[in-house]
């Protein structure tokens, strides 16, 4: 075994998304002498960032008040129109804006690439002296004898699939830090371990998720209306008892970002979120915008949908959760970047004060308290029953109940109840209770097959490396996932990673894992009915390389 090198610092941040970078910038704003390290598993900052996105600039205004005059790409396209369409199979109705609470509007917001915003924030962080290391996933957490987090170990490089060391083998580096921030995004592998080790979810509801699938299109200039924002609900998910919705944002440079979010609590194992998205694009109102255009990028990522009641304890000895690692998405608004950034800023303020007082590896309870007393909490409490209301009563009645609850909370007459969640994998039912869904074949113009679309995510993993998708019990996978649930992994995965094939020699079913296709969405880690698949970090730099996503 090669001896690992080590590197000391004041703070190491796991994840180069907007939460982690906001924390890094705030730390340097408070004390420029602090040594701050950001580890990012993607090949560059922004490579793994995927979102709609319509951004509320509230946190940006607090972090960098002059951002609009600093060549920030998000400043390019302010929202000019806001529409919410309720779709039937062939028609639509525009939900009047006055029916929605004022905070649901998009006045003053901006639409653009969250990946490009992260790239820009990375430049600001580096300009302040933050050490940003892309292509270096954190693979293991370090602890002291008292059980406090003392840093992380980065992923080993150059390991072959059989576990042997290739000629370019390089052991990971130990990053020793006074404090460690986990900003991995939704369903991070190390975050899962921290939640379990410190029982951080003991006093909250389980986190639930939606799968967001997105394409970027160049469209005809005469159809492009910069700043036009459209959200949809209803068809096609209304046909399968599932719920979620679509989005279509007119952004800069003649492009539209469009996508579809399917709540992962669906019961029917034959549902394919990817195919539902492809169907949605054929709706007359959507097709009219896309026809004559061309898809230029594709990607997928899970989204936290648990809301305020699913926010875990945030601090533990030596570390804390920030951003989507903790889960601060406002589901009805379909926004979480502003709350993620704010959580990073609050963590930075707590860390800087602790380090200035000579502390290290302590539990930052003042950070947890600060979040619960911030505008993050105020905003999320207004919508805390929206997601579970729709999950319980269905999209039509649930939307009405959610709207009433949001209005009552806005008017400060809300009922003092917090609805509960059920884990997504627990909601999946046996295949014999449903009929297979005959999804239409892609036409190659508006809709596409999975593997063709995955090529537009520019996903790449180094050849001959260990499979990073771990199946704990292959026999259970065959007996239950295939035998009872008809192999839903083939349908819930938006990248064609999982296939059930027939072994040529034995004639028995064989579970094929095409890990090179993985876009790191984490759906398998969430929706497998037996929690038998675990997503882990692959070799550094692997995965998607999203442009403008």
Coordinates of C-alpha atoms in Angstrom, one line a residue:
X1 CA 0.0 0.0 0.0
X2 CA 1.3 3.4 -0.9
X3 CA 1.3 5.9 2.0
X4 CA -1.2 8.6 1.6
X5 CA -0.1 12.2 1.5
X6 CA -2.0 14.6 3.7
X7 CA -2.9 18.3 3.6
X8 CA -4.1 20.4 6.5
X9 CA -6.6 23.2 6.2
X10 CA -9.2 25.1 8.2
X11 CA -12.3 24.0 6.3
X12 CA -12.9 21.4 3.6
X13 CA -16.1 21.6 1.6
X14 CA -17.4 18.5 -0.1
X15 CA -19.0 19.6 -3.3
X16 CA -18.5 22.5 -5.7
X17 CA -22.2 23.5 -6.2
X18 CA -23.7 26.8 -5.3
X19 CA -24.1 25.9 -1.6
X20 CA -20.4 24.9 -1.1
X21 CA -19.1 27.8 -3.1
X22 CA -21.2 30.3 -1.3
X23 CA -19.8 28.9 2.0
X24 CA -16.3 29.2 0.7
X25 CA -16.8 32.8 -0.5
X26 CA -18.4 33.8 2.8
X27 CA -15.5 32.2 4.8
X28 CA -13.0 34.3 2.9
X29 CA -15.1 37.4 3.1
X30 CA -15.0 37.1 6.9
X31 CA -11.3 36.1 7.3
X32 CA -9.1 36.1 4.2
X33 CA -6.5 34.1 6.1
X34 CA -8.6 31.0 6.5
X35 CA -7.4 28.0 4.4
X36 CA -10.5 26.7 2.6
X37 CA -10.5 23.7 0.3
X38 CA -13.4 22.8 -2.1
X39 CA -13.4 19.2 -3.5
X40 CA -15.6 18.6 -6.6
X41 CA -16.0 15.2 -8.1
X42 CA -16.8 16.5 -11.6
X43 CA -14.2 17.2 -14.2
X44 CA -14.7 21.0 -13.6
X45 CA -16.9 23.2 -11.5
X46 CA -20.4 23.0 -13.0
X47 CA -19.9 19.7 -14.8
X48 CA -22.4 17.9 -12.6
X49 CA -24.7 20.8 -11.9
X50 CA -28.2 20.4 -13.4
X51 CA -31.3 22.5 -12.7
X52 CA -34.0 24.3 -14.6
X53 CA -33.3 27.0 -13.5
X54 CA -35.2 30.0 -12.4
X55 CA -33.2 31.6 -9.6
X56 CA -34.4 33.8 -6.8
X57 CA -31.4 36.2 -6.3
X58 CA -32.1 36.8 -2.6
X59 CA -29.0 34.9 -1.4
X60 CA -26.8 36.2 -4.3
X61 CA -27.8 39.8 -3.3
X62 CA -26.6 39.1 0.3
X63 CA -23.4 37.3 -0.8
X64 CA -22.2 39.5 -3.6
X65 CA -24.4 42.6 -3.8
X66 CA -22.8 43.8 -7.1
X67 CA -23.2 40.4 -8.9
X68 CA -25.3 41.9 -11.7
X69 CA -22.4 44.2 -12.7
X70 CA -19.7 41.4 -12.3
X71 CA -20.3 39.6 -15.6
X72 CA -22.4 36.9 -13.8
X73 CA -24.1 34.8 -16.5
X74 CA -27.3 34.6 -14.4
X75 CA -27.9 38.3 -14.8
X76 CA -28.4 38.0 -18.6
X77 CA -32.1 36.9 -18.6
X78 CA -34.5 38.3 -16.1
X79 CA -37.9 36.6 -16.0
X80 CA -40.5 38.6 -18.1
X81 CA -43.5 36.3 -18.2
X82 CA -44.8 33.6 -15.8
X83 CA -47.3 30.9 -16.9
X84 CA -48.7 27.9 -15.2
X85 CA -50.5 25.5 -17.6
X86 CA -52.7 22.7 -16.6
X87 CA -52.5 20.1 -19.4
X88 CA -55.0 17.6 -20.8
X89 CA -53.9 15.2 -23.5
X90 CA -54.6 17.8 -26.3
X91 CA -55.4 21.0 -24.5
X92 CA -54.3 23.4 -21.8
X93 CA -55.7 26.0 -19.4
X94 CA -53.6 28.8 -18.0
X95 CA -54.0 29.0 -14.2
X96 CA -54.6 32.6 -13.2
X97 CA -51.8 34.0 -11.2
X98 CA -54.1 35.6 -8.6
X99 CA -55.0 32.2 -7.4
X100 CA -51.5 31.6 -6.2
X101 CA -49.9 33.2 -3.1
X102 CA -47.7 36.2 -4.0
X103 CA -44.4 34.3 -3.2
X104 CA -45.2 31.9 -6.0
X105 CA -44.6 34.6 -8.6
X106 CA -41.3 34.9 -10.5
X107 CA -41.1 38.7 -10.7
X108 CA -37.5 39.8 -10.0
X109 CA -36.1 36.3 -10.7
X110 CA -33.6 35.2 -13.4
X111 CA -33.5 32.2 -15.7
X112 CA -30.3 30.6 -16.9
X113 CA -27.8 27.8 -16.3
X114 CA -27.1 26.9 -12.7
X115 CA -24.0 25.1 -13.9
X116 CA -22.7 28.4 -15.4
X117 CA -23.6 30.2 -12.2
X118 CA -21.5 27.6 -10.2
X119 CA -18.6 28.1 -12.7
X120 CA -18.8 31.9 -12.1
X121 CA -19.0 31.4 -8.3
X122 CA -16.0 29.1 -8.5
X123 CA -14.0 31.9 -10.2
X124 CA -15.1 34.3 -7.4
X125 CA -14.0 31.8 -4.8
X126 CA -10.6 31.2 -6.4
X127 CA -10.1 35.0 -6.7
X128 CA -10.5 35.2 -2.9
X129 CA -7.9 32.5 -2.4
X130 CA -10.1 29.4 -2.0
X131 CA -8.3 26.2 -3.2
X132 CA -10.8 24.5 -5.6
X133 CA -9.9 21.0 -6.7
X134 CA -12.2 19.6 -9.5
X135 CA -11.9 15.9 -10.3
X136 CA -11.3 14.9 -6.7
X137 CA -14.3 13.1 -5.1
X138 CA -14.3 12.7 -1.3
X139 CA -14.6 8.9 -0.8
X140 CA -14.1 8.4 2.9
X141 CA -14.7 10.4 6.1
X142 CA -11.9 10.7 8.7
X143 CA -12.8 10.6 12.5
X144 CA -10.8 11.1 15.7
X145 CA -11.0 8.9 18.7
X146 CA -13.9 10.9 20.1
X147 CA -16.0 10.2 17.0
X148 CA -15.7 13.7 15.5
X149 CA -15.2 14.4 11.8
X150 CA -11.6 15.5 11.1
X151 CA -11.6 15.6 7.3
X152 CA -11.9 13.3 4.3
X153 CA -9.9 11.1 2.0
X154 CA -10.2 11.7 -1.8
X155 CA -10.9 8.8 -4.2
X156 CA -8.0 6.6 -5.2
X157 CA -7.1 6.9 -8.9
X158 CA -6.0 4.1 -11.3
X159 CA -7.7 1.1 -9.7
X160 CA -8.7 -1.6 -12.2
X161 CA -12.1 -3.3 -12.1
X162 CA -10.6 -6.4 -10.4
X163 CA -9.2 -4.2 -7.6
X164 CA -5.6 -4.3 -8.8
X165 CA -3.5 -1.2 -9.3
X166 CA -3.0 0.1 -12.8
X167 CA 0.3 1.7 -13.9
X168 CA -1.2 5.2 -13.2
X169 CA -2.4 4.3 -9.7
X170 CA -2.4 7.2 -7.3
X171 CA -3.7 6.9 -3.7
X172 CA -6.2 9.4 -2.5
X173 CA -5.1 12.3 -0.3
X174 CA -6.1 12.9 3.3
X175 CA -7.5 16.4 3.8
X176 CA -7.3 17.2 7.5
X177 CA -9.6 20.0 8.5
X178 CA -10.9 21.7 11.6
X179 CA -14.4 21.5 10.2
X180 CA -15.9 19.7 7.2
X181 CA -19.0 20.9 5.3
X182 CA -21.0 18.3 3.3
X183 CA -22.4 20.0 0.2
X184 CA -22.8 16.9 -2.0
X185 CA -26.3 17.7 -3.2
X186 CA -29.3 15.4 -3.0
X187 CA -28.6 11.9 -1.8
X188 CA -24.9 12.3 -1.4
X189 CA -23.1 9.0 -0.5
X190 CA -21.1 10.5 2.4
X191 CA -24.1 12.5 3.6
X192 CA -26.0 9.2 3.9
X193 CA -23.3 7.9 6.2
X194 CA -23.3 11.0 8.3
X195 CA -27.0 10.8 8.7
X196 CA -26.8 7.2 9.9
X197 CA -23.7 7.6 12.1
X198 CA -25.1 10.6 14.0
X199 CA -28.8 9.7 13.7
X200 CA -29.5 13.1 12.2
X201 CA -33.0 12.2 11.0
X202 CA -34.2 11.0 14.4
X203 CA -36.5 14.0 14.8
X204 CA -37.6 14.7 11.2
X205 CA -39.6 13.1 8.4
X206 CA -37.8 10.9 5.8
X207 CA -36.6 12.8 2.8
X208 CA -38.5 12.1 -0.4
X209 CA -37.5 12.9 -4.0
X210 CA -38.5 13.7 -7.5
X211 CA -36.5 12.8 -10.6
X212 CA -35.8 15.8 -12.8
X213 CA -34.9 15.1 -16.4
X214 CA -33.8 18.0 -18.7
X215 CA -32.9 18.8 -22.2
X216 CA -31.5 22.0 -23.7
X217 CA -32.8 23.1 -27.1
X218 CA -31.9 25.7 -29.7
X219 CA -35.2 26.9 -31.1
X220 CA -36.3 29.1 -34.0
X221 CA -35.6 32.8 -33.3
X222 CA -39.2 33.8 -34.0
X223 CA -40.4 31.4 -31.3
X224 CA -37.9 32.5 -28.7
X225 CA -39.0 35.0 -26.0
X226 CA -36.2 35.6 -23.5
X227 CA -37.4 35.5 -19.9
X228 CA -40.6 33.5 -20.6
X229 CA -41.2 30.9 -17.9
X230 CA -43.7 28.1 -18.2
X231 CA -44.6 25.4 -15.7
X232 CA -47.1 22.6 -16.4
X233 CA -49.0 20.0 -14.5
X234 CA -51.5 17.3 -15.4
X235 CA -51.0 15.2 -18.5
X236 CA -49.3 12.8 -19.1
X237 CA -48.7 11.8 -15.4
X238 CA -52.5 12.1 -14.8
X239 CA -52.9 8.9 -16.8
X240 CA -50.8 6.7 -14.5
X241 CA -51.8 8.1 -11.1
X242 CA -48.4 9.6 -10.8
X243 CA -47.7 13.3 -10.2
X244 CA -45.1 16.0 -11.0
X245 CA -44.8 18.5 -13.9
X246 CA -42.9 20.1 -16.7
X247 CA -41.0 23.3 -17.2
X248 CA -39.9 25.3 -20.2
X249 CA -37.7 28.4 -19.7
X250 CA -36.7 30.7 -22.5
X251 CA -33.1 31.5 -21.7
X252 CA -30.2 33.4 -23.4
X253 CA -28.8 32.7 -26.9
X254 CA -32.0 31.4 -28.5
X255 CA -32.2 28.4 -26.2
X256 CA -34.9 26.9 -24.1
X257 CA -34.4 24.7 -21.0
X258 CA -37.1 22.1 -20.8
X259 CA -37.6 19.3 -18.4
X260 CA -39.9 17.1 -16.4
X261 CA -40.0 16.2 -12.7
X262 CA -41.7 12.9 -11.7
X263 CA -42.3 12.4 -7.9
X264 CA -40.5 9.1 -7.0
X265 CA -43.3 8.0 -4.7
X266 CA -45.2 6.4 -7.6
X267 CA -46.7 3.0 -7.1
X268 CA -46.8 1.5 -10.6
X269 CA -43.5 -0.3 -11.3
X270 CA -44.1 0.1 -15.1
X271 CA -43.9 3.9 -14.9
X272 CA -40.9 5.3 -16.7
X273 CA -40.1 8.9 -15.8
X274 CA -37.9 9.2 -18.9
X275 CA -40.7 8.1 -21.2
X276 CA -43.2 10.4 -19.5
X277 CA -40.9 13.3 -20.3
X278 CA -40.7 12.2 -24.0
X279 CA -44.5 12.0 -24.2
X280 CA -44.9 15.4 -22.6
X281 CA -42.9 17.0 -25.4
X282 CA -45.5 15.8 -27.9
X283 CA -48.3 17.8 -26.3
X284 CA -49.4 20.4 -28.9
X285 CA -48.6 23.4 -26.7
X286 CA -45.0 22.1 -26.1
X287 CA -44.4 20.7 -29.5
X288 CA -45.4 24.0 -31.1
X289 CA -42.4 25.7 -29.4
X290 CA -39.9 22.9 -30.1
X291 CA -40.7 22.0 -33.7
X292 CA -37.9 23.2 -36.0
X293 CA -35.5 23.3 -33.1
X294 CA -32.8 20.8 -32.1
X295 CA -31.8 19.2 -28.8
X296 CA -28.2 20.1 -27.8
X297 CA -27.9 18.7 -24.2
X298 CA -29.5 16.2 -21.9
X299 CA -29.2 15.3 -18.2
X300 CA -31.0 14.0 -15.1
X301 CA -30.8 14.5 -11.3
X302 CA -32.9 13.8 -8.3
X303 CA -34.4 16.7 -6.3
X304 CA -35.2 16.9 -2.6
X305 CA -39.0 17.2 -2.1
X306 CA -39.4 16.6 1.6
X307 CA -39.6 20.3 2.6
X308 CA -39.2 21.7 6.0
X309 CA -40.3 18.6 8.0
X310 CA -37.6 16.6 6.3
X311 CA -34.7 18.9 7.3
X312 CA -32.5 16.8 9.5
X313 CA -30.3 17.9 12.4
X314 CA -27.6 19.9 10.5
X315 CA -24.6 19.9 12.8
X316 CA -22.5 17.1 14.3
X317 CA -19.0 17.0 15.8
X318 CA -16.6 18.4 13.3
X319 CA -19.1 19.0 10.5
X320 CA -22.4 20.1 9.1
X321 CA -24.8 19.6 6.2
X322 CA -25.6 22.4 3.8
X323 CA -27.6 22.9 0.6
X324 CA -29.4 19.9 -0.9
X325 CA -27.4 17.6 1.3
X326 CA -29.8 18.8 3.9
X327 CA -32.7 19.5 1.7
X328 CA -33.9 23.1 1.4
X329 CA -35.9 22.9 -1.9
X330 CA -39.2 24.9 -2.0
X331 CA -41.2 22.3 -4.0
X332 CA -44.1 24.5 -5.2
X333 CA -41.7 27.2 -6.3
X334 CA -39.3 24.6 -7.8
X335 CA -36.5 26.6 -6.3
X336 CA -33.7 25.6 -4.0
X337 CA -30.5 27.4 -5.1
X338 CA -31.2 30.5 -3.0
X339 CA -31.9 28.5 0.2
X340 CA -28.9 26.3 -0.5
X341 CA -26.6 29.3 -0.8
X342 CA -28.0 30.9 2.3
X343 CA -27.4 27.7 4.3
X344 CA -23.8 27.7 3.1
X345 CA -23.4 31.3 4.2
X346 CA -24.8 30.7 7.6
X347 CA -22.5 27.7 8.1
X348 CA -19.5 29.8 7.1
X349 CA -20.4 32.5 9.7
X350 CA -20.6 29.8 12.4
X351 CA -17.4 28.1 11.3
X352 CA -15.5 31.4 11.1
X353 CA -16.6 32.3 14.6
X354 CA -15.7 28.9 16.0
X355 CA -12.2 28.9 14.5
X356 CA -11.6 32.5 15.7
X357 CA -12.4 31.3 19.2
X358 CA -9.8 28.5 18.9
X359 CA -12.3 25.7 18.4
X360 CA -12.1 22.7 16.1
X361 CA -14.0 19.5 15.6
X362 CA -16.9 20.8 17.8
X363 CA -20.6 20.6 17.1
X364 CA -21.9 23.8 15.6
X365 CA -25.3 24.0 17.2
X366 CA -25.4 27.8 16.6
X367 CA -25.5 27.0 12.9
X368 CA -28.4 24.7 13.2
X369 CA -30.2 27.3 15.3
X370 CA -29.4 30.0 12.8
X371 CA -30.9 28.1 9.9
X372 CA -34.1 27.5 11.9
X373 CA -34.4 31.2 12.7
X374 CA -33.6 32.4 9.1
X375 CA -35.7 33.2 6.1
X376 CA -35.0 29.7 4.9
X377 CA -37.3 28.4 7.6
X378 CA -39.9 31.1 7.1
X379 CA -40.1 30.3 3.4
X380 CA -40.2 26.6 3.7
X381 CA -42.8 26.6 6.5
X382 CA -45.2 28.4 4.2
X383 CA -45.2 25.4 1.8
X384 CA -44.5 22.5 4.1
X385 CA -47.8 20.7 3.4
X386 CA -47.8 21.2 -0.3
X387 CA -45.9 18.1 -1.4
X388 CA -47.5 15.7 1.1
X389 CA -51.0 17.0 0.2
X390 CA -50.5 16.2 -3.4
X391 CA -48.9 12.8 -2.5
X392 CA -51.8 11.9 -0.3
X393 CA -54.8 13.2 -2.3
X394 CA -53.6 13.2 -5.8
X395 CA -52.7 16.0 -8.2
X396 CA -56.2 17.5 -8.7
X397 CA -57.6 17.5 -5.1
X398 CA -54.1 17.7 -3.6
X399 CA -53.3 20.9 -5.5
X400 CA -56.4 22.5 -4.3
X401 CA -55.7 21.5 -0.7
X402 CA -52.1 22.6 -1.0
X403 CA -53.1 26.0 -2.4
X404 CA -55.5 26.5 0.5
X405 CA -52.9 25.6 3.0
X406 CA -50.3 27.9 1.4
X407 CA -52.8 30.8 1.4
X408 CA -53.7 30.2 5.1
X409 CA -50.1 30.1 6.1
X410 CA -49.4 33.3 4.1
X411 CA -52.3 35.0 5.9
X412 CA -50.9 33.6 9.2
X413 CA -54.0 31.5 9.9
X414 CA -52.4 28.2 8.9
X415 CA -53.3 25.0 10.8
X416 CA -50.5 23.9 13.2
X417 CA -50.0 20.6 11.5
X418 CA -47.1 19.2 9.6
X419 CA -48.1 16.3 7.2
X420 CA -45.9 13.2 7.1
X421 CA -44.0 11.5 4.3
X422 CA -43.4 7.9 3.3
X423 CA -40.1 6.7 1.9
X424 CA -40.3 6.5 -1.9
X425 CA -39.1 2.9 -2.2
X426 CA -41.9 1.8 0.2
X427 CA -44.6 3.1 -2.1
X428 CA -43.7 0.9 -5.1
X429 CA -46.2 -2.0 -5.5
X430 CA -46.0 -5.4 -7.1
X431 CA -46.0 -5.7 -10.8
X432 CA -49.0 -8.2 -10.8
X433 CA -51.2 -5.4 -9.7
X434 CA -50.6 -3.4 -12.9
X435 CA -50.5 -3.7 -16.6
X436 CA -47.4 -2.8 -18.5
X437 CA -47.5 0.7 -20.1
X438 CA -47.1 0.8 -23.9
X439 CA -45.0 4.0 -24.4
X440 CA -44.8 5.3 -27.9
X441 CA -41.6 4.9 -29.8
X442 CA -39.4 8.0 -30.2
X443 CA -39.7 9.9 -33.4
X444 CA -36.1 11.2 -33.4
X445 CA -37.3 14.8 -33.8
X446 CA -39.1 15.6 -30.5
X447 CA -38.5 12.4 -28.6
X448 CA -35.4 10.3 -28.4
X449 CA -34.3 6.9 -27.1
X450 CA -32.3 6.9 -23.8
X451 CA -28.9 6.0 -25.1
X452 CA -29.0 8.6 -27.8
X453 CA -29.9 11.2 -25.3
X454 CA -27.2 10.0 -22.8
X455 CA -24.7 10.8 -25.5
X456 CA -25.8 14.5 -25.2
X457 CA -24.9 14.5 -21.5
X458 CA -21.2 13.9 -22.5
X459 CA -20.9 11.3 -19.8
X460 CA -17.6 9.6 -19.5
X461 CA -16.0 7.2 -17.0
X462 CA -12.5 5.9 -17.2
X463 CA -12.2 2.4 -18.7
X464 CA -11.5 -0.5 -16.4
X465 CA -12.5 0.8 -13.0
X466 CA -14.6 -0.8 -10.3
X467 CA -18.3 -0.6 -10.8
X468 CA -19.5 2.3 -8.6
X469 CA -23.1 1.0 -8.4
X470 CA -23.0 -1.7 -5.7
X471 CA -25.6 -4.4 -5.6
X472 CA -25.6 -5.8 -2.0
X473 CA -27.4 -9.1 -2.8
X474 CA -27.6 -10.2 -6.4
X475 CA -30.0 -13.1 -5.6
X476 CA -32.4 -10.7 -3.9
X477 CA -32.2 -8.5 -7.0
X478 CA -33.3 -11.4 -9.1
X479 CA -36.0 -12.8 -6.8
X480 CA -37.6 -9.5 -5.8
X481 CA -36.6 -6.6 -8.0
X482 CA -37.2 -8.7 -11.1
X483 CA -39.6 -11.4 -9.8
X484 CA -42.0 -9.3 -7.8
X485 CA -41.6 -5.8 -9.4
X486 CA -40.8 -6.7 -13.0
X487 CA -37.4 -5.0 -13.1
X488 CA -38.3 -1.3 -12.5
X489 CA -34.6 -0.4 -12.5
X490 CA -34.7 -0.6 -16.3
X491 CA -37.5 2.1 -16.3
X492 CA -36.7 4.4 -13.4
X493 CA -33.0 4.9 -14.5
X494 CA -32.9 7.8 -17.1
X495 CA -29.5 6.7 -18.5
X496 CA -29.9 3.0 -19.5
X497 CA -27.6 1.8 -16.7
X498 CA -29.6 -1.3 -15.7
X499 CA -30.8 -4.2 -17.9
X500 CA -32.2 -7.6 -17.3
X501 CA -30.8 -10.0 -19.9
X502 CA -30.8 -13.8 -20.4
X503 CA -27.5 -15.4 -19.7
X504 CA -26.5 -17.4 -22.8
X505 CA -25.0 -20.3 -20.9
X506 CA -27.4 -20.8 -18.1
X507 CA -30.6 -19.3 -19.6
X508 CA -31.1 -17.5 -16.2
X509 CA -31.8 -13.8 -15.9
X510 CA -28.7 -11.7 -15.6
X511 CA -28.5 -8.2 -14.1
X512 CA -26.4 -6.0 -16.4
X513 CA -25.0 -2.8 -15.0
X514 CA -23.8 -0.4 -17.7
X515 CA -22.1 1.9 -15.2
X516 CA -20.3 3.9 -17.9
X517 CA -23.7 5.4 -18.8
X518 CA -24.4 6.7 -15.2
X519 CA -25.2 10.4 -15.0
X520 CA -25.0 10.4 -11.2
X521 CA -28.8 11.1 -10.7
X522 CA -29.0 8.8 -7.7
X523 CA -32.5 7.4 -8.6
X524 CA -31.4 3.8 -8.1
X525 CA -30.2 4.6 -4.6
X526 CA -33.6 5.9 -3.8
X527 CA -36.2 3.9 -5.7
X528 CA -34.8 0.3 -5.6
X529 CA -37.7 -1.5 -3.7
X530 CA -35.2 -3.4 -1.4
X531 CA -32.6 -0.6 -1.0
X532 CA -30.3 -3.2 -2.5
X533 CA -28.4 -0.8 -4.8
X534 CA -25.9 1.8 -3.4
X535 CA -24.5 4.6 -5.5
X536 CA -20.8 5.4 -4.6
X537 CA -18.3 7.8 -6.1
X538 CA -16.5 6.6 -9.2
X539 CA -13.0 7.7 -10.1
X540 CA -12.5 11.5 -10.2
X541 CA -13.7 13.4 -13.2
X542 CA -16.1 10.6 -14.2
X543 CA -19.8 11.2 -15.0
X544 CA -21.6 13.9 -17.0
X545 CA -20.0 17.0 -18.5
X546 CA -23.0 19.3 -18.7
X547 CA -22.7 22.4 -20.9
X548 CA -25.0 25.3 -20.0
X549 CA -27.2 23.0 -17.8

